[in-house]
Each structure stands twice: as C-alpha cells, then as structure tokens.
Amino acid sequence: MEACGVPDLSLSLNTIAQNTASTNNGSIIKFTGDSVPGQNADAILSASSKLTMVSNTIVNNTSFSTLLYDAFGTKSLNYNILAFNNGQSCRYLLGVLPADDRLGFSTGNNGIMKAVASSSYCQLPYAVIKDETSKDISSYTQSTLMTSLQPASEYTAYLPMYFLTDYEDHPLVNVDGKESGCEAIDQRGLNRLAQNKLILDAATGNSCDIGSTELTRLVANDMTSSNISQVKTLEGFEAEFEFFEELIADEETDEKFIEYYEHRRDYFKKRIEDYKDSLRYRQAYFDIFANSVPAEISVNGKREIQHFDENLYNVTATALGKVNVDVFAKDDTSALPVAGSDAGLKCEWNNDLQALLMYRTDFQADEDDVAVGDYNYCKYTITLKSDPSIQSIGLAQATLVNIAPIAEDDEYSMKWGTDQRVKVDLLANDNDDGDGTSEQVGFPTGKKAFWVSEDGIPAPIKLGDIDSSLIIEAEHRVLCPDDSRKWCYGGEIHIRPKSIFNKFNYDIEYQVFDADATLSNSAKIYLISTATTSDDTRGGGGSLGIFSALGLVGLALWRRKVKRR
C-alpha cells in the first residue's frame, strides 16, 4: 500500500500478514513524500496527509520495511502489533533520525520491538519513544504471545487471523487500565467491553488488548436494578404472545413464517408461566448475561467463544445485605455487609428465566417500609462448567421501591326518569398489584391495598374537578395524604345530579392512594345519562318531549341563577 497526494488513510481492525515485497527496498505500507522537506519540490505526499492505524495485527511480512515513513504528514499509531516481521517493522526513509523531532507521530499502546538489534526493530523518533506507552516485546517469541494464523471459520468471522494466547502477565492484554482508546469491537465484531471493571473481582476483566483480536475472558457484570411493576411486565409478555397468536391465525400470513411465529408464541407462553412462578413481593430481576462477557477457550487448537447457555455455565448467588451507601458511586466495598448478616434479603438464580432474583421477606405493613437511599446487595459467581477454574464474580445492587397503584376507568349509567343517584365502586377494578399480591412470598402480613388515614379511616380516592351540577355523597371524607389540601373519599360513594331532569353525560377524573400513600395514574369516571342512549324510553322516537324541554329550560335558568350569584 503506497500513499500519495493528500490521503486521509485509516487502517483499523485488520490482520496484515504474510505479504512479501523486495527485501532490498520494498515496503508493505509506504507513507513517504520521497523527498527531503524544504529541499525538493516534487514530493508525492502532501504535508497535510494523515495516516491512522488502530487495533491492527501486522506480523509475518517479508520486506525491507513493513512501515516506511518520513517527515511528511501526520501518523497516529495506537494498539497495533507491529512486530515479528522479516525486515524492519518501522523504518525512517532518510536513515538517521533527527534529534528531538516527532516527525508527525502520535503513538500509544503498540506492541513493537524496541531493541535496535532485533530483526523486526521498529524505528521510531527518539522524542516519541521516550514518552510513549507502547510495549517492548523484543524479548518474546511470537508463539508465546499469539497463535499461528488461524484459517477462516465461523469462529474467526470467516477471516484468517491471529489470537493472543492466554498467557499469564501477557504484555498485550488489558493494557490500558480505565482508558479505552482501542477500537470498541475486535476484528470478529466482538465487544471489547473496555470499561467492564468489577468492584469485587478487579483482577478479572476485559480492557483493551493490543492487536486486531481481543482475548475475551469470562467477566461478570456489576449491575444495578429495581423492582418494576409486575402487572405491566406481565401485560408486556401477554401482548407479545397475543401478537404472534394473531399472526398464526391470520389466513393472510405467509406459510413460510408460521413455524417462526409458533416458536415465538411458545417462547412467550413459557415466559409468562415462568415469570408467574417466580413472583415475589417487590422483586428485582437482573439479566446478568446481557452485559457479561463469555469465556473463550481453545478447542482442538481453535479459539471458541463459549456463549452463555445453561448447559455451559453455573450461576450461584449470595445475599449480602442492605446499607444506605452506594458502593458503586464511591467505588469502595468497605461498606458492603458481610454475607449472612441480613436474614431478610434473598438472592436466587432462576434457571428458567436465566435471571438473578432479589427480594426481601421482612417488609412491614404498619410503617413506611421503603427507605430512600437503601441499597440491597448480592454477589453472584458465573462458572464455566467444563473448567471451574474459569469464573468471575459480579455485584448486584437493587433499590426495592413502592410501585404506584393502578386506577382503571369506570362507567355508570344515570337512569332517566329517576333521581339518577348512582353508587360508584371505584376500587372494584383498581389494584396495587404492581408491588405484588398478598399470596406472594414477602407480602407484609395485614397490609391493606389502599390508603387508610392515621385515624383508621379508609379514604384513598382523590377526585379531580367536579361539575357544579353534581353532588358527591361519601361515607368517609378526610384530607388527602399528599398535602394538596384536597378531600379524599372512601366507603360507600354516590354521585347524583342536582336536577332530576338532567340529560347530560359527565366525566370525572380520579386517582387512588395505595397503603404507602403513593398516588396512582389518572383514570376517569364516566356518567352516562340514559337520555342519550338506546335506554331512552321517552316518547317521540328520540325527539325532545315536553318534560325534556321543560327540564332543559329549568336547568338553563338554574345555571344562570347560580352564575349570577
């Protein structure tokens, strides 16, 4: 590859190997102006040219120089293996390097031969070498640091490539601490997860490796979560199940998709069953495999990723306890409870859901049991079954919070020709099941679904603006617990129009408080007058009769009178 003109050349995630050029003057990558700056006007490369090389493996090439450069253009080299070539891996075109001149280079974390006597010496400017962070691998053999060139296969993304060996204290593995200047993926497309550091298992991890491929080691994932609405979660699974059911039943569905749709339907059917079986009061779920890194091992001389599967891995979990310190934010484990010190915290691995579950069994019904700032901790271990020495420990943090209750719309009829007084039972189809139901493990004994005042009065219903022509009659009425200074209602509740001749429909917004005084979503009470429906039995085939007309006139006069007041 020879650059000329004004190129902006970028090479990343490549294996450049086993190429041959002249050993007298040939190069594999040539980035020179072929002239002395300031002395010759016929340079073939502009001073504005750029060469960027990141995360490449450039080895086993035969030539006079693998990378030939001079003072023209800027050169940025990071996370490359540029070594084990037959001939100098890097060479300055004009021979003797000028003192204290970087020659346009910026470099970092490359694997190179710094020893001048090395046959694969990488000649870089002195000003670059003294400051840069590249690893000198002059004393290593290639077979110590990497495999031979692996043929294209499903494990190499169908490209020939080299892999780093799982060598203790490997100089090219996890080289950059918390930085992540390498490419985010490797040549196979695997996520390097350069930031995946574990607070309990800091020695394990995957930060940037040098070269085009990442040595992936089993790494768990420190995770945070919280309990979410059980009702909404289940509704989501049921919606997916029904979606595929409808596609299967649809006569216009292409026959070739039926098998896939049946597979997805059956998946969500089992998901619903497994989820229902797993439910505990205010339980948090952790998908620990989502961002953990699977192990990569040698199988018959080839590198193979052991993708997460219940047949390949074991997961064990241990409850630690509850504290009011976020150890992740502080990056400090000293505040973590000792395992076994908190009998109320439970951590379990659910193999059917492939999820870690965390819940408590000691919530109390007679107090505000959700303390702001409480953090519950469990640790878990992922172990490769085929080699139990390959394992990683992650920490799971959960805040177990109160889920708001759910209010549903209600509809009632106001019978024309009567006093139209309607008894409303708003709580009949409302619930606080997002936290969990009374049948579940951990549900506080004696806990009510809805709010009861300090005086023991059940009045959890908060009404919105009420039309002035309606009257609310309630068994209980107390001030709401949210400092809104509005009334909350409970017990038997009736709603009626002030006028017996009312023919209008109404809607009233309302919300409910759960036992922890958390307010629900807004729902509506629809009051439908039968004067506007097919239940209208007045004469005239639906036209206004004499009583209706007088009723409307009377209502209009009454409203004007009220308005004048």
PDB file of C-alpha atoms in Angstrom, residues 56-320:
ATOM      1  CA  ASN A  56      -4.231  -3.910  13.739  1.00  0.00           C
ATOM      2  CA  THR A  57      -2.122  -7.069  13.811  1.00  0.00           C
ATOM      3  CA  ILE A  58       0.740  -6.587  11.347  1.00  0.00           C
ATOM      4  CA  VAL A  59       3.117  -9.564  11.547  1.00  0.00           C
ATOM      5  CA  ASN A  60       4.992 -12.137   9.470  1.00  0.00           C
ATOM      6  CA  ASN A  61       5.546  -9.856   6.483  1.00  0.00           C
ATOM      7  CA  THR A  62       8.767 -10.080   4.477  1.00  0.00           C
ATOM      8  CA  SER A  63      10.206  -6.838   3.099  1.00  0.00           C
ATOM      9  CA  PHE A  64      12.881  -4.182   3.568  1.00  0.00           C
ATOM     10  CA  SER A  65      10.413  -2.305   5.819  1.00  0.00           C
ATOM     11  CA  THR A  66       6.864  -3.096   6.830  1.00  0.00           C
ATOM     12  CA  LEU A  67       6.035   0.574   7.512  1.00  0.00           C
ATOM     13  CA  LEU A  68       8.160   3.149   5.720  1.00  0.00           C
ATOM     14  CA  TYR A  69       7.693   6.800   6.663  1.00  0.00           C
ATOM     15  CA  ASP A  70       9.382  10.201   6.597  1.00  0.00           C
ATOM     16  CA  ALA A  71       8.558  13.699   7.873  1.00  0.00           C
ATOM     17  CA  PHE A  72       5.553  14.215   5.579  1.00  0.00           C
ATOM     18  CA  GLY A  73       2.042  14.069   7.035  1.00  0.00           C
ATOM     19  CA  THR A  74       0.780  13.063  10.474  1.00  0.00           C
ATOM     20  CA  LYS A  75       0.933   9.489  11.717  1.00  0.00           C
ATOM     21  CA  SER A  76      -1.187   8.127  14.565  1.00  0.00           C
ATOM     22  CA  LEU A  77      -0.446   4.575  15.711  1.00  0.00           C
ATOM     23  CA  ASN A  78      -2.348   3.030  18.629  1.00  0.00           C
ATOM     24  CA  TYR A  79      -2.997  -0.543  19.819  1.00  0.00           C
ATOM     25  CA  ASN A  80      -1.218  -2.163  16.885  1.00  0.00           C
ATOM     26  CA  ILE A  81       1.009  -5.248  16.951  1.00  0.00           C
ATOM     27  CA  LEU A  82       3.788  -4.207  14.576  1.00  0.00           C
ATOM     28  CA  ALA A  83       6.381  -6.931  15.117  1.00  0.00           C
ATOM     29  CA  PHE A  84       7.643 -10.384  14.139  1.00  0.00           C
ATOM     30  CA  ASN A  85       8.237  -9.266  10.562  1.00  0.00           C
ATOM     31  CA  ASN A  86      11.182 -10.336   8.407  1.00  0.00           C
ATOM     32  CA  GLY A  87      12.820  -6.934   7.945  1.00  0.00           C
ATOM     33  CA  GLN A  88      12.374  -3.782   9.992  1.00  0.00           C
ATOM     34  CA  SER A  89       8.793  -3.293  11.141  1.00  0.00           C
ATOM     35  CA  CYS A  90       9.162   0.510  11.037  1.00  0.00           C
ATOM     36  CA  ARG A  91      11.805   2.417   9.127  1.00  0.00           C
ATOM     37  CA  TYR A  92      12.621   6.091   8.568  1.00  0.00           C
ATOM     38  CA  LEU A  93      13.181   6.767   4.851  1.00  0.00           C
ATOM     39  CA  LEU A  94      16.189   9.021   5.282  1.00  0.00           C
ATOM     40  CA  GLY A  95      18.163   6.763   7.619  1.00  0.00           C
ATOM     41  CA  VAL A  96      19.381   8.703  10.633  1.00  0.00           C
ATOM     42  CA  LEU A  97      16.539  10.109  12.722  1.00  0.00           C
ATOM     43  CA  PRO A  98      16.733  13.830  13.528  1.00  0.00           C
ATOM     44  CA  ALA A  99      17.055  14.631  17.227  1.00  0.00           C
ATOM     45  CA  ASP A 100      14.000  15.847  19.146  1.00  0.00           C
ATOM     46  CA  ASP A 101      11.673  15.748  16.145  1.00  0.00           C
ATOM     47  CA  ARG A 102       8.475  13.707  16.420  1.00  0.00           C
ATOM     48  CA  LEU A 103       8.150  13.669  12.607  1.00  0.00           C
ATOM     49  CA  GLY A 104       4.393  13.973  12.865  1.00  0.00           C
ATOM     50  CA  PHE A 105       3.918  10.898  15.118  1.00  0.00           C
ATOM     51  CA  SER A 106       1.493  10.298  17.945  1.00  0.00           C
ATOM     52  CA  THR A 107       1.547   6.770  19.352  1.00  0.00           C
ATOM     53  CA  GLY A 108       0.345   4.728  22.291  1.00  0.00           C
ATOM     54  CA  ASN A 109      -0.032   1.141  23.438  1.00  0.00           C
ATOM     55  CA  ASN A 110       1.522  -0.598  20.463  1.00  0.00           C
ATOM     56  CA  GLY A 111       3.315  -3.944  20.620  1.00  0.00           C
ATOM     57  CA  ILE A 112       6.704  -3.293  18.966  1.00  0.00           C
ATOM     58  CA  MET A 113      10.341  -4.378  19.005  1.00  0.00           C
ATOM     59  CA  LYS A 114      12.261  -1.504  20.617  1.00  0.00           C
ATOM     60  CA  ALA A 115      15.613  -3.288  20.626  1.00  0.00           C
ATOM     61  CA  VAL A 116      17.748  -1.914  17.780  1.00  0.00           C
ATOM     62  CA  ALA A 117      19.393  -5.319  17.333  1.00  0.00           C
ATOM     63  CA  SER A 118      16.056  -7.007  16.738  1.00  0.00           C
ATOM     64  CA  SER A 119      15.470  -8.222  13.199  1.00  0.00           C
ATOM     65  CA  SER A 120      11.970  -6.730  13.411  1.00  0.00           C
ATOM     66  CA  TYR A 121      13.048  -3.450  15.000  1.00  0.00           C
ATOM     67  CA  CYS A 122      10.506  -0.620  14.897  1.00  0.00           C
ATOM     68  CA  GLN A 123      12.454   2.569  14.323  1.00  0.00           C
ATOM     69  CA  LEU A 124      10.522   5.500  15.782  1.00  0.00           C
ATOM     70  CA  PRO A 125      11.661   9.046  16.586  1.00  0.00           C
ATOM     71  CA  TYR A 126      13.502   9.421  19.881  1.00  0.00           C
ATOM     72  CA  ALA A 127      11.041  12.055  21.069  1.00  0.00           C
ATOM     73  CA  VAL A 128       8.220   9.546  20.560  1.00  0.00           C
ATOM     74  CA  ILE A 129       9.914   6.547  22.163  1.00  0.00           C
ATOM     75  CA  LYS A 130      10.836   8.348  25.391  1.00  0.00           C
ATOM     76  CA  ASP A 131       7.245   9.485  26.043  1.00  0.00           C
ATOM     77  CA  GLU A 132       5.027   6.773  24.636  1.00  0.00           C
ATOM     78  CA  THR A 133       3.332   3.807  26.303  1.00  0.00           C
ATOM     79  CA  SER A 134       3.996   1.063  23.768  1.00  0.00           C
ATOM     80  CA  LYS A 135       5.062  -2.368  24.969  1.00  0.00           C
ATOM     81  CA  ASP A 136       8.526  -3.632  24.113  1.00  0.00           C
ATOM     82  CA  ILE A 137       8.143  -7.268  23.080  1.00  0.00           C
ATOM     83  CA  SER A 138      11.720  -7.695  21.847  1.00  0.00           C
ATOM     84  CA  SER A 139      12.358 -10.477  24.362  1.00  0.00           C
ATOM     85  CA  TYR A 140       9.255 -12.522  23.499  1.00  0.00           C
ATOM     86  CA  THR A 141       8.796 -15.160  20.846  1.00  0.00           C
ATOM     87  CA  GLN A 142       5.738 -14.876  18.648  1.00  0.00           C
ATOM     88  CA  SER A 143       4.401 -18.266  19.749  1.00  0.00           C
ATOM     89  CA  THR A 144       4.455 -17.095  23.367  1.00  0.00           C
ATOM     90  CA  LEU A 145       2.212 -14.118  22.636  1.00  0.00           C
ATOM     91  CA  MET A 146      -0.064 -15.344  19.863  1.00  0.00           C
ATOM     92  CA  THR A 147      -1.304 -18.342  17.969  1.00  0.00           C
ATOM     93  CA  SER A 148      -0.330 -19.171  14.460  1.00  0.00           C
ATOM     94  CA  LEU A 149      -2.509 -17.757  11.694  1.00  0.00           C
ATOM     95  CA  GLN A 150      -5.902 -19.411  12.129  1.00  0.00           C
ATOM     96  CA  PRO A 151      -7.768 -20.326   8.960  1.00  0.00           C
ATOM     97  CA  ALA A 152     -11.110 -18.706   8.193  1.00  0.00           C
ATOM     98  CA  SER A 153     -14.001 -20.342  10.046  1.00  0.00           C
ATOM     99  CA  GLU A 154     -17.192 -19.469  11.894  1.00  0.00           C
ATOM    100  CA  TYR A 155     -15.058 -18.673  14.959  1.00  0.00           C
ATOM    101  CA  THR A 156     -12.973 -16.127  13.047  1.00  0.00           C
ATOM    102  CA  ALA A 157     -15.884 -14.402  11.291  1.00  0.00           C
ATOM    103  CA  TYR A 158     -14.651 -16.266   8.196  1.00  0.00           C
ATOM    104  CA  LEU A 159     -11.402 -14.297   8.092  1.00  0.00           C
ATOM    105  CA  PRO A 160      -7.901 -15.634   8.748  1.00  0.00           C
ATOM    106  CA  MET A 161      -6.484 -14.042  11.923  1.00  0.00           C
ATOM    107  CA  TYR A 162      -4.208 -14.434  14.910  1.00  0.00           C
ATOM    108  CA  PHE A 163      -5.324 -14.739  18.524  1.00  0.00           C
ATOM    109  CA  LEU A 164      -3.476 -13.679  21.634  1.00  0.00           C
ATOM    110  CA  THR A 165      -2.554 -16.566  23.897  1.00  0.00           C
ATOM    111  CA  ASP A 166      -3.954 -16.865  27.417  1.00  0.00           C
ATOM    112  CA  TYR A 167      -0.520 -16.234  28.860  1.00  0.00           C
ATOM    113  CA  GLU A 168      -0.035 -15.075  32.450  1.00  0.00           C
ATOM    114  CA  ASP A 169       1.020 -11.408  32.624  1.00  0.00           C
ATOM    115  CA  HIS A 170       0.595 -11.092  28.878  1.00  0.00           C
ATOM    116  CA  PRO A 171       2.118  -7.709  27.876  1.00  0.00           C
ATOM    117  CA  LEU A 172      -0.501  -7.123  25.163  1.00  0.00           C
ATOM    118  CA  VAL A 173      -3.622  -7.963  27.209  1.00  0.00           C
ATOM    119  CA  ASN A 174      -5.637  -5.434  29.259  1.00  0.00           C
ATOM    120  CA  VAL A 175      -3.012  -2.772  28.778  1.00  0.00           C
ATOM    121  CA  ASP A 176      -4.855   0.471  29.360  1.00  0.00           C
ATOM    122  CA  GLY A 177      -6.473   0.467  32.779  1.00  0.00           C
ATOM    123  CA  LYS A 178      -9.639   2.554  32.589  1.00  0.00           C
ATOM    124  CA  GLU A 179      -8.881   4.101  29.213  1.00  0.00           C
ATOM    125  CA  SER A 180     -10.442   2.776  26.029  1.00  0.00           C
ATOM    126  CA  GLY A 181      -8.552   4.098  23.049  1.00  0.00           C
ATOM    127  CA  CYS A 182      -8.702   0.853  21.136  1.00  0.00           C
ATOM    128  CA  GLU A 183     -11.492   0.033  18.726  1.00  0.00           C
ATOM    129  CA  ALA A 184     -14.706  -0.778  20.621  1.00  0.00           C
ATOM    130  CA  ILE A 185     -15.008  -4.147  18.870  1.00  0.00           C
ATOM    131  CA  ASP A 186     -12.403  -6.584  17.632  1.00  0.00           C
ATOM    132  CA  GLN A 187     -11.965  -7.923  14.106  1.00  0.00           C
ATOM    133  CA  ARG A 188     -14.668 -10.529  14.677  1.00  0.00           C
ATOM    134  CA  GLY A 189     -17.135  -7.869  15.790  1.00  0.00           C
ATOM    135  CA  LEU A 190     -16.997  -8.895  19.463  1.00  0.00           C
ATOM    136  CA  ASN A 191     -17.404  -6.126  22.013  1.00  0.00           C
ATOM    137  CA  ARG A 192     -14.148  -5.489  23.851  1.00  0.00           C
ATOM    138  CA  LEU A 193     -16.076  -4.033  26.833  1.00  0.00           C
ATOM    139  CA  ALA A 194     -13.113  -1.910  27.773  1.00  0.00           C
ATOM    140  CA  GLN A 195     -14.932  -0.354  30.740  1.00  0.00           C
ATOM    141  CA  ASN A 196     -16.188  -3.576  32.302  1.00  0.00           C
ATOM    142  CA  LYS A 197     -14.397  -3.381  35.653  1.00  0.00           C
ATOM    143  CA  LEU A 198     -15.629  -5.435  38.616  1.00  0.00           C
ATOM    144  CA  ILE A 199     -15.573  -3.984  42.105  1.00  0.00           C
ATOM    145  CA  LEU A 200     -15.282  -7.431  43.762  1.00  0.00           C
ATOM    146  CA  ASP A 201     -13.108  -9.042  41.111  1.00  0.00           C
ATOM    147  CA  ALA A 202     -10.839  -6.285  39.839  1.00  0.00           C
ATOM    148  CA  ALA A 203      -8.177  -8.739  38.688  1.00  0.00           C
ATOM    149  CA  THR A 204     -10.617 -10.142  36.154  1.00  0.00           C
ATOM    150  CA  GLY A 205     -11.751  -8.056  33.267  1.00  0.00           C
ATOM    151  CA  ASN A 206     -11.500  -7.080  29.663  1.00  0.00           C
ATOM    152  CA  SER A 207      -9.959  -3.752  28.872  1.00  0.00           C
ATOM    153  CA  CYS A 208      -8.253  -3.002  25.576  1.00  0.00           C
ATOM    154  CA  ASP A 209      -5.892  -5.611  24.188  1.00  0.00           C
ATOM    155  CA  ILE A 210      -3.300  -4.716  21.586  1.00  0.00           C
ATOM    156  CA  GLY A 211      -3.975  -6.071  18.119  1.00  0.00           C
ATOM    157  CA  SER A 212      -6.983  -6.814  15.957  1.00  0.00           C
ATOM    158  CA  THR A 213      -8.462  -9.537  18.198  1.00  0.00           C
ATOM    159  CA  GLU A 214      -9.450  -9.406  21.856  1.00  0.00           C
ATOM    160  CA  LEU A 215      -8.616 -12.193  24.276  1.00  0.00           C
ATOM    161  CA  THR A 216     -12.061 -12.489  25.796  1.00  0.00           C
ATOM    162  CA  ARG A 217     -12.073 -13.759  29.344  1.00  0.00           C
ATOM    163  CA  LEU A 218     -15.173 -14.634  31.348  1.00  0.00           C
ATOM    164  CA  VAL A 219     -16.232 -11.430  33.059  1.00  0.00           C
ATOM    165  CA  ALA A 220     -19.392 -10.900  35.080  1.00  0.00           C
ATOM    166  CA  ASN A 221     -21.135  -7.541  35.187  1.00  0.00           C
ATOM    167  CA  ASP A 222     -21.700  -5.250  38.157  1.00  0.00           C
ATOM    168  CA  MET A 223     -25.355  -4.305  37.822  1.00  0.00           C
ATOM    169  CA  THR A 224     -27.988  -2.029  39.319  1.00  0.00           C
ATOM    170  CA  SER A 225     -31.703  -2.653  39.136  1.00  0.00           C
ATOM    171  CA  SER A 226     -35.001  -2.026  40.854  1.00  0.00           C
ATOM    172  CA  ASN A 227     -38.297  -3.807  41.083  1.00  0.00           C
ATOM    173  CA  ILE A 228     -40.716  -2.804  38.348  1.00  0.00           C
ATOM    174  CA  SER A 229     -44.462  -3.237  38.027  1.00  0.00           C
ATOM    175  CA  GLN A 230     -45.342  -6.915  37.924  1.00  0.00           C
ATOM    176  CA  VAL A 231     -48.627  -6.053  36.241  1.00  0.00           C
ATOM    177  CA  LYS A 232     -47.013  -4.080  33.423  1.00  0.00           C
ATOM    178  CA  THR A 233     -44.302  -6.695  32.893  1.00  0.00           C
ATOM    179  CA  LEU A 234     -46.853  -9.487  32.606  1.00  0.00           C
ATOM    180  CA  GLU A 235     -49.002  -7.394  30.281  1.00  0.00           C
ATOM    181  CA  GLY A 236     -45.964  -6.944  28.046  1.00  0.00           C
ATOM    182  CA  PHE A 237     -45.385 -10.701  27.802  1.00  0.00           C
ATOM    183  CA  GLU A 238     -49.088 -11.323  27.169  1.00  0.00           C
ATOM    184  CA  ALA A 239     -49.168  -8.701  24.419  1.00  0.00           C
ATOM    185  CA  GLU A 240     -46.265 -10.433  22.664  1.00  0.00           C
ATOM    186  CA  PHE A 241     -47.998 -13.820  22.990  1.00  0.00           C
ATOM    187  CA  GLU A 242     -51.251 -12.451  21.557  1.00  0.00           C
ATOM    188  CA  PHE A 243     -49.395 -10.709  18.720  1.00  0.00           C
ATOM    189  CA  PHE A 244     -47.930 -13.988  17.461  1.00  0.00           C
ATOM    190  CA  GLU A 245     -51.197 -15.846  18.099  1.00  0.00           C
ATOM    191  CA  GLU A 246     -52.983 -13.401  15.809  1.00  0.00           C
ATOM    192  CA  LEU A 247     -50.338 -13.735  13.114  1.00  0.00           C
ATOM    193  CA  ILE A 248     -50.688 -17.527  13.173  1.00  0.00           C
ATOM    194  CA  ALA A 249     -54.487 -17.317  12.986  1.00  0.00           C
ATOM    195  CA  ASP A 250     -54.421 -14.764  10.181  1.00  0.00           C
ATOM    196  CA  GLU A 251     -55.225 -16.517   6.877  1.00  0.00           C
ATOM    197  CA  GLU A 252     -53.122 -13.959   5.004  1.00  0.00           C
ATOM    198  CA  THR A 253     -49.939 -14.845   6.914  1.00  0.00           C
ATOM    199  CA  ASP A 254     -47.298 -16.347   4.619  1.00  0.00           C
ATOM    200  CA  GLU A 255     -46.958 -20.059   5.351  1.00  0.00           C
ATOM    201  CA  LYS A 256     -43.156 -19.871   5.448  1.00  0.00           C
ATOM    202  CA  PHE A 257     -43.297 -17.644   8.562  1.00  0.00           C
ATOM    203  CA  ILE A 258     -45.717 -19.826  10.554  1.00  0.00           C
ATOM    204  CA  GLU A 259     -43.047 -22.033  12.126  1.00  0.00           C
ATOM    205  CA  TYR A 260     -41.111 -18.980  13.360  1.00  0.00           C
ATOM    206  CA  TYR A 261     -44.261 -17.341  14.706  1.00  0.00           C
ATOM    207  CA  GLU A 262     -45.180 -20.547  16.525  1.00  0.00           C
ATOM    208  CA  HIS A 263     -41.715 -20.630  18.056  1.00  0.00           C
ATOM    209  CA  ARG A 264     -42.055 -17.043  19.296  1.00  0.00           C
ATOM    210  CA  ARG A 265     -45.588 -17.665  20.587  1.00  0.00           C
ATOM    211  CA  ASP A 266     -44.441 -20.717  22.543  1.00  0.00           C
ATOM    212  CA  TYR A 267     -41.469 -18.758  23.899  1.00  0.00           C
ATOM    213  CA  PHE A 268     -43.715 -16.056  25.357  1.00  0.00           C
ATOM    214  CA  LYS A 269     -46.205 -18.625  26.629  1.00  0.00           C
ATOM    215  CA  LYS A 270     -43.431 -20.257  28.640  1.00  0.00           C
ATOM    216  CA  ARG A 271     -42.088 -16.838  29.616  1.00  0.00           C
ATOM    217  CA  ILE A 272     -45.470 -15.974  31.122  1.00  0.00           C
ATOM    218  CA  GLU A 273     -45.608 -19.256  33.051  1.00  0.00           C
ATOM    219  CA  ASP A 274     -42.030 -18.946  34.338  1.00  0.00           C
ATOM    220  CA  TYR A 275     -42.498 -15.315  35.303  1.00  0.00           C
ATOM    221  CA  LYS A 276     -45.683 -16.053  37.257  1.00  0.00           C
ATOM    222  CA  ASP A 277     -43.944 -18.916  39.065  1.00  0.00           C
ATOM    223  CA  SER A 278     -41.036 -16.660  40.039  1.00  0.00           C
ATOM    224  CA  LEU A 279     -43.011 -13.780  41.543  1.00  0.00           C
ATOM    225  CA  ARG A 280     -42.096 -12.458  44.984  1.00  0.00           C
ATOM    226  CA  TYR A 281     -43.211  -9.233  46.649  1.00  0.00           C
ATOM    227  CA  ARG A 282     -41.211  -6.257  45.272  1.00  0.00           C
ATOM    228  CA  GLN A 283     -38.725  -8.480  43.497  1.00  0.00           C
ATOM    229  CA  ALA A 284     -35.917  -7.153  41.310  1.00  0.00           C
ATOM    230  CA  TYR A 285     -34.675  -9.065  38.248  1.00  0.00           C
ATOM    231  CA  PHE A 286     -31.125  -8.985  36.858  1.00  0.00           C
ATOM    232  CA  ASP A 287     -30.280 -10.181  33.344  1.00  0.00           C
ATOM    233  CA  ILE A 288     -26.662 -10.813  34.250  1.00  0.00           C
ATOM    234  CA  PHE A 289     -25.768 -12.401  30.925  1.00  0.00           C
ATOM    235  CA  ALA A 290     -26.830  -9.314  28.968  1.00  0.00           C
ATOM    236  CA  ASN A 291     -23.562  -7.429  29.503  1.00  0.00           C
ATOM    237  CA  SER A 292     -21.262 -10.084  30.897  1.00  0.00           C
ATOM    238  CA  VAL A 293     -18.518 -11.464  28.678  1.00  0.00           C
ATOM    239  CA  PRO A 294     -18.439 -15.192  27.858  1.00  0.00           C
ATOM    240  CA  ALA A 295     -15.282 -17.260  28.111  1.00  0.00           C
ATOM    241  CA  GLU A 296     -13.110 -18.003  25.098  1.00  0.00           C
ATOM    242  CA  ILE A 297     -11.179 -21.270  25.212  1.00  0.00           C
ATOM    243  CA  SER A 298      -9.080 -23.463  22.949  1.00  0.00           C
ATOM    244  CA  VAL A 299     -10.970 -26.365  21.411  1.00  0.00           C
ATOM    245  CA  ASN A 300      -8.949 -28.693  19.197  1.00  0.00           C
ATOM    246  CA  GLY A 301      -6.401 -25.936  18.634  1.00  0.00           C
ATOM    247  CA  LYS A 302      -9.018 -23.332  17.746  1.00  0.00           C
ATOM    248  CA  ARG A 303     -10.347 -20.439  19.786  1.00  0.00           C
ATOM    249  CA  GLU A 304     -14.051 -20.756  20.524  1.00  0.00           C
ATOM    250  CA  ILE A 305     -16.419 -18.438  22.392  1.00  0.00           C
ATOM    251  CA  GLN A 306     -18.459 -20.307  24.990  1.00  0.00           C
ATOM    252  CA  HIS A 307     -21.666 -18.343  24.589  1.00  0.00           C
ATOM    253  CA  PHE A 308     -23.878 -18.084  27.654  1.00  0.00           C
ATOM    254  CA  ASP A 309     -26.089 -21.130  27.994  1.00  0.00           C
ATOM    255  CA  GLU A 310     -27.437 -23.046  30.977  1.00  0.00           C
ATOM    256  CA  ASN A 311     -25.629 -26.163  29.717  1.00  0.00           C
ATOM    257  CA  LEU A 312     -22.244 -24.410  29.744  1.00  0.00           C
ATOM    258  CA  TYR A 313     -22.345 -22.283  32.893  1.00  0.00           C
ATOM    259  CA  ASN A 314     -23.332 -22.461  36.544  1.00  0.00           C
ATOM    260  CA  VAL A 315     -24.504 -19.391  38.452  1.00  0.00           C
ATOM    261  CA  THR A 316     -24.578 -19.138  42.238  1.00  0.00           C
ATOM    262  CA  ALA A 317     -25.816 -16.169  44.292  1.00  0.00           C
ATOM    263  CA  THR A 318     -25.196 -14.979  47.861  1.00  0.00           C
ATOM    264  CA  ALA A 319     -27.153 -12.319  49.755  1.00  0.00           C
ATOM    265  CA  LEU A 320     -25.020  -9.660  51.432  1.00  0.00           C
TER     266      LEU A 320
END
